[in-house]
CSV table of C-alpha atoms and ligand atoms in Angstrom, one decimal:
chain,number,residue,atom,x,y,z
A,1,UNK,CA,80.5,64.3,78.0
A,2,UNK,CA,77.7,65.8,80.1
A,3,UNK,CA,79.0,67.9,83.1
A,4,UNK,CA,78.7,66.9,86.2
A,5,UNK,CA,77.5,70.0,87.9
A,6,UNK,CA,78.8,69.8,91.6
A,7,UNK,CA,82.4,69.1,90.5
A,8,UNK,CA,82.2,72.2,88.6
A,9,UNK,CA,80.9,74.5,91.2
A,10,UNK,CA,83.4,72.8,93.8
A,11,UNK,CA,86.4,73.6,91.1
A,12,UNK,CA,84.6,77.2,90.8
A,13,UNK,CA,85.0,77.7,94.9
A,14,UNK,CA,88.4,76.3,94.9
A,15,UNK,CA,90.2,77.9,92.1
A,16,UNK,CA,88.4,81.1,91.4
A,17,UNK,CA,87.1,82.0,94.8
A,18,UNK,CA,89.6,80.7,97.7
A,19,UNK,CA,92.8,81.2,95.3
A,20,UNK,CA,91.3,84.7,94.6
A,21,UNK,CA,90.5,85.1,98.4
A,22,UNK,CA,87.4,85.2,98.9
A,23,UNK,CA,87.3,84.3,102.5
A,24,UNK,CA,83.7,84.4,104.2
A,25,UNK,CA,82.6,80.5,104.3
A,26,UNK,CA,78.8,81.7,103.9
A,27,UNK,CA,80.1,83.2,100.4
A,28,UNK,CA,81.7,80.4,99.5
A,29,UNK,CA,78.7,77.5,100.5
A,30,UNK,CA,75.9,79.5,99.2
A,31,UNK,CA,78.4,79.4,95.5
A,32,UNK,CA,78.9,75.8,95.9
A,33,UNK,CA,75.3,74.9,96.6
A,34,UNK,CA,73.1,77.0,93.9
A,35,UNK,CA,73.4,75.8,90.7
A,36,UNK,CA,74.6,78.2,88.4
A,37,UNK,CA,73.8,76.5,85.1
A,38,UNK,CA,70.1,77.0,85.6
A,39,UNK,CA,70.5,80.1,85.5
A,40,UNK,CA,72.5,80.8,82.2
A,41,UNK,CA,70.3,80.0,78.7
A,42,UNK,CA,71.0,76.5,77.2
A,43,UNK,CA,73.4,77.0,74.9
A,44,UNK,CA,75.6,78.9,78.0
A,45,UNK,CA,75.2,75.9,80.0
A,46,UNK,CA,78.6,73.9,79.3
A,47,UNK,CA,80.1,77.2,80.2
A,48,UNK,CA,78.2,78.3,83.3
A,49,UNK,CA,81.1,77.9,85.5
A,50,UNK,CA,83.8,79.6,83.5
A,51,UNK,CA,86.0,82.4,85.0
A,52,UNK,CA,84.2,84.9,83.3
A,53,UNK,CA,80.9,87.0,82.3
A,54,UNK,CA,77.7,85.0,80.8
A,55,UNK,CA,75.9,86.8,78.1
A,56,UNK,CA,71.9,86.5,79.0
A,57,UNK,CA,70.6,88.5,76.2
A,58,UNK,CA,69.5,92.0,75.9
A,59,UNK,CA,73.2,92.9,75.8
A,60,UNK,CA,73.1,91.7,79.1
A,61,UNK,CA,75.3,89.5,81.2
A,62,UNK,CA,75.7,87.3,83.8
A,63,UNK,CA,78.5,88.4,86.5
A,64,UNK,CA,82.1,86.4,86.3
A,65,UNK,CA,81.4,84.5,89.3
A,66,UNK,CA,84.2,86.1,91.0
A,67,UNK,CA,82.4,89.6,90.8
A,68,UNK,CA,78.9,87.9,92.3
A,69,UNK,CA,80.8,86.5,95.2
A,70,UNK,CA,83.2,89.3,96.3
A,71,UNK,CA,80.0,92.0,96.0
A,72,UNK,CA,78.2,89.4,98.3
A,73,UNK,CA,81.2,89.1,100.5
A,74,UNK,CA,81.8,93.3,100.8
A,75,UNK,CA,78.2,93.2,101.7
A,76,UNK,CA,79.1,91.2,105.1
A,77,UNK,CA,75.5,89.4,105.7
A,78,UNK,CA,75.2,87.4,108.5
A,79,UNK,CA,71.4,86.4,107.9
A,80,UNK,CA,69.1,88.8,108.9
A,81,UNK,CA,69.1,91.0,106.7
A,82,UNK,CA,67.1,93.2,103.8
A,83,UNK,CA,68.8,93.7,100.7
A,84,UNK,CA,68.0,95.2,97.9
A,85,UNK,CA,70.1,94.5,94.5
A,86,UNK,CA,69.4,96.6,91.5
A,87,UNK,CA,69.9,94.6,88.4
A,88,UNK,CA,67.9,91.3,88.5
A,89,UNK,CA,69.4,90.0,85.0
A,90,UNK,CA,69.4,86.0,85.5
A,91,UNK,CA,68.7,86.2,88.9
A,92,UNK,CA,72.0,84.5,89.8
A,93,UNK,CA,73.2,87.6,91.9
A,94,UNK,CA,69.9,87.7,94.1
A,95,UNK,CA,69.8,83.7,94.7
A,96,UNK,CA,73.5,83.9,96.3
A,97,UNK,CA,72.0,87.2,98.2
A,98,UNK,CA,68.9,85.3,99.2
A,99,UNK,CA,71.1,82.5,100.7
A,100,UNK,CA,73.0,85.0,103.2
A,101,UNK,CA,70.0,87.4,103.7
A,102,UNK,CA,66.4,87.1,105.3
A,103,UNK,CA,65.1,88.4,102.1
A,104,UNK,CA,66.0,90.5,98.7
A,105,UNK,CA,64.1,92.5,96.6
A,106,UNK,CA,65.6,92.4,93.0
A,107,UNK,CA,64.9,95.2,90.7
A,108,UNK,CA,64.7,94.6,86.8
A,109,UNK,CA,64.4,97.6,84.1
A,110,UNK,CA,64.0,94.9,81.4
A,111,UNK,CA,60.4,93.2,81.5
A,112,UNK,CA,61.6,90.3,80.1
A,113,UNK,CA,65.0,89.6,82.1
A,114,UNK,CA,62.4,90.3,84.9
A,115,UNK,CA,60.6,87.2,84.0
A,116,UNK,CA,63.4,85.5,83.3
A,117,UNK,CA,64.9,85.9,87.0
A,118,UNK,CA,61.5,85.3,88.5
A,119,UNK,CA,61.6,81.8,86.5
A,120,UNK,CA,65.3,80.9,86.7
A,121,UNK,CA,64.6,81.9,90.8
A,122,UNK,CA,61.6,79.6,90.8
A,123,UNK,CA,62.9,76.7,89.4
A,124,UNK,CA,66.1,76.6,90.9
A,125,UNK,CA,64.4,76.5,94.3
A,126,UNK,CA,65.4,79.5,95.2
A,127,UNK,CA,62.5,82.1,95.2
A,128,UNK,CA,61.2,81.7,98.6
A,129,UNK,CA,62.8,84.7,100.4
A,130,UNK,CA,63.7,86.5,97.1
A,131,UNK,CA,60.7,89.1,95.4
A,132,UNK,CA,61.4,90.5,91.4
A,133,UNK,CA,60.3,94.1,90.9
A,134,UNK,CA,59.8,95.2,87.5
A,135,UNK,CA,61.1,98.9,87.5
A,136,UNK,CA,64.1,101.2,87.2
A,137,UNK,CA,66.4,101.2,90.0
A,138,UNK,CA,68.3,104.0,89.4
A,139,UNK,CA,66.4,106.0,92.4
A,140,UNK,CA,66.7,102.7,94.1
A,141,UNK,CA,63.1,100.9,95.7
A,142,UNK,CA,61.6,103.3,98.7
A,143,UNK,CA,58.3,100.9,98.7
A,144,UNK,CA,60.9,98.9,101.3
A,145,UNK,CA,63.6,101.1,102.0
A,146,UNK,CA,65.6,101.1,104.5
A,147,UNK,CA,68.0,98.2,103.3
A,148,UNK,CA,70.5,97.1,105.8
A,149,UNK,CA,72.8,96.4,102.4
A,150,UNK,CA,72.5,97.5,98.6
A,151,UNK,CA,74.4,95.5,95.7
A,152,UNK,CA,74.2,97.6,92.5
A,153,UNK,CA,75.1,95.3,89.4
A,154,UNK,CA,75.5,97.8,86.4
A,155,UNK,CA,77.7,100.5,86.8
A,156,UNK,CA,76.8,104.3,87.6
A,157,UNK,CA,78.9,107.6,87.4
A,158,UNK,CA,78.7,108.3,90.9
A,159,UNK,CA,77.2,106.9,93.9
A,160,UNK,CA,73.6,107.9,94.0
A,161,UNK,CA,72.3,110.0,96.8
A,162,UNK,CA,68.8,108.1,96.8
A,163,UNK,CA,70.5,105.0,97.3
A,164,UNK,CA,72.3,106.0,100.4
A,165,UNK,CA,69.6,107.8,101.7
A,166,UNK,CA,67.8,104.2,101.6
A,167,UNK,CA,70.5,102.2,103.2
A,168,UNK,CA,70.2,101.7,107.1
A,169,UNK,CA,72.4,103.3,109.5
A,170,UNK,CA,74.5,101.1,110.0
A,171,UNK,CA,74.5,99.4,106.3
A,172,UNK,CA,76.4,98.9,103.2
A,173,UNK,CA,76.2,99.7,99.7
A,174,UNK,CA,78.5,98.0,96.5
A,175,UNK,CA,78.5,99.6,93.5
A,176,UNK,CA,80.3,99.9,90.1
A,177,UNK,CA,81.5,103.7,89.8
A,178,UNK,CA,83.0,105.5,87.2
A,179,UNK,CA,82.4,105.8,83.0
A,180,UNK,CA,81.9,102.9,80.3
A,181,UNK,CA,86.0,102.5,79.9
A,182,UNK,CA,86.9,102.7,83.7
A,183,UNK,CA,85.3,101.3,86.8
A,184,UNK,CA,85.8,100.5,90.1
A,185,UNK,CA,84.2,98.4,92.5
A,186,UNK,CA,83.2,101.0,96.0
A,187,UNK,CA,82.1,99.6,98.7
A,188,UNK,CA,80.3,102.0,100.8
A,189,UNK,CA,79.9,102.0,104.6
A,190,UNK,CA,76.8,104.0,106.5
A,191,UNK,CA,77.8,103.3,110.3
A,192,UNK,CA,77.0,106.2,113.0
A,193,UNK,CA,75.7,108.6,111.2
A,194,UNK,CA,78.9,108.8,108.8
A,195,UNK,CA,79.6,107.2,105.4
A,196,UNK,CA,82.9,105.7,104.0
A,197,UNK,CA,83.8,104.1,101.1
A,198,UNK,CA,86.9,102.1,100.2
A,199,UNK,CA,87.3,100.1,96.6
A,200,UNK,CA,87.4,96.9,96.6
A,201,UNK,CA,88.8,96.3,92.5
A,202,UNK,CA,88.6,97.7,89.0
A,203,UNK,CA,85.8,96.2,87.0
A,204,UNK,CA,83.5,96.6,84.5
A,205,UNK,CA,79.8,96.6,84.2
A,206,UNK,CA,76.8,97.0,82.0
A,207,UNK,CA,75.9,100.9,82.2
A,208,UNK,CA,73.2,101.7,84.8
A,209,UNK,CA,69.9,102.5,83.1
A,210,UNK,CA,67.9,105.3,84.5
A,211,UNK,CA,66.0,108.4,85.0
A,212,UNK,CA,69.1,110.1,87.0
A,213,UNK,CA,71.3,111.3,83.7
A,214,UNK,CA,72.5,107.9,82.9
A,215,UNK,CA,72.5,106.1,79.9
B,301,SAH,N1,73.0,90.5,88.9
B,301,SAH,C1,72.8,89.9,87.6
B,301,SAH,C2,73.6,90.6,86.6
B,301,SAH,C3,73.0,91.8,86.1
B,301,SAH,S1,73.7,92.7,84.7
B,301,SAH,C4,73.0,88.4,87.5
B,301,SAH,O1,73.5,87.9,88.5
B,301,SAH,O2,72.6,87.9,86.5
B,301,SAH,C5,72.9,94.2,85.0
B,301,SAH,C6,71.4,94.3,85.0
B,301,SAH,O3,71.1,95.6,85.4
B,301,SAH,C7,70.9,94.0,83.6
B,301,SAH,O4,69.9,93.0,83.6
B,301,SAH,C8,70.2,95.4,83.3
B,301,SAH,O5,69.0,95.3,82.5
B,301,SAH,C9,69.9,95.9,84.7
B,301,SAH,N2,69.7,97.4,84.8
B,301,SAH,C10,70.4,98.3,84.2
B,301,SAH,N3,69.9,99.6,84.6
B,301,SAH,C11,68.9,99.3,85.5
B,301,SAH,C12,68.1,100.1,86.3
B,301,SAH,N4,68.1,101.5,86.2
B,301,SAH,N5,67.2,99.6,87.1
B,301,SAH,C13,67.1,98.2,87.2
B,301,SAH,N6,67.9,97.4,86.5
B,301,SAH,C14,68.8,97.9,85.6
């Protein structure tokens, strides 16, 4: 049986989102309006709405939908913003952010998942507001800094100075923290000259690439 694609997003909203509580409505109808499946490879595609990471190649995955839409949510966009994600992969991540932001500026340290976001972006409709940088992340993106929010998709030992040093005052940072065995999700708050940061869940990324002492 082929899938029918919307019934599986809406199943996706209503019983991984809402029932996990995920609670902002912009969240949760950018999730039910991009299509996910285009941006998994083909023999993903039966599985593109399943409760759990998508492998993309390169070692590389896909976020559990869950993960994408509470980093969005943390993140608190109302429309008008810049953001900058680090960790293109599919491009999945940044066509969610792209639907609750003015624009996002994606930055891939693999050439080829670049691509592959640019394309997946591009034929999914999604592109317009949303630019791929080819590059490592790891110091963040000063060429557009400062960012009213940062979404960091592959986890880092600690939360990097350049990154908060890029984030607007006020603005707000989500990042996986912590080794390859133990993560949490921290969501960081720049507001007033101060920074906060509570976290939001355990999880567990992909290791942050970089030029910082990372892996
Ligand atoms: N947001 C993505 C999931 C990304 S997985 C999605 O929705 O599909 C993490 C990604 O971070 C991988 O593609 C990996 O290549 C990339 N990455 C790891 N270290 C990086 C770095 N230093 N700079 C930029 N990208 C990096």
């Amino acid at each position: 049986m082929i899938p029918h694609w919307a019934v599986e997003r809406r199943k996706m909203v209503d019983c991984q989102l809402r029932r996990r509580a995920i609670r902002d409505e912009r969240v949760l109808a950018a999730m039910l309006e991009i299509p996910r499946e285009q941006f998994v490879p083909p023999e993903e595609r039966v599985s593109a709405y399943a409760d759990r990471p998508i492998p993309i190649g390169r070692g590389q995955t896909v976020s559990q939908p869950y993960m994408t839409a509470l980093m969005a949510e943390s993140l608190e966009l109302t429309g008008g913003e810049t953001v900058l994600e680090i960790g293109a992969g599919s491009g999945y991540a940044a066509a969610v952010l792209g639907a609750l932001a003015a624009q996002v500026v994606s930055i891939e340290i693999v050439p080829a998942l670049a691509d592959l976001a640019r394309e997946n972006l591009r034929r999914a409709g999604r592109g317009g507001n949303v630019t791929v940088v080819c590059g490592d992340g790891s110091m963040g993106y000063p060429e557009m800094a400062p960012y009213d929010a940062i979404s960091v998709a592959a986890g880092a030992p600690e939360i990097p100075a350049a990154l908060l040093e890029q984030l607007r005052d006020p603005g707000r940072l989500v990042i996986p923290v912590g080794d390859w065995g133990h993560q949490n999700l921290r969501v960081v708050v720049k507001h007033g000259g101060r920074v906060s940061d509570r976290v939001a869940t355990g999880c567990l990324f992909v290791p942050l690439r970089g030029s910082d002492g990372w892996q």
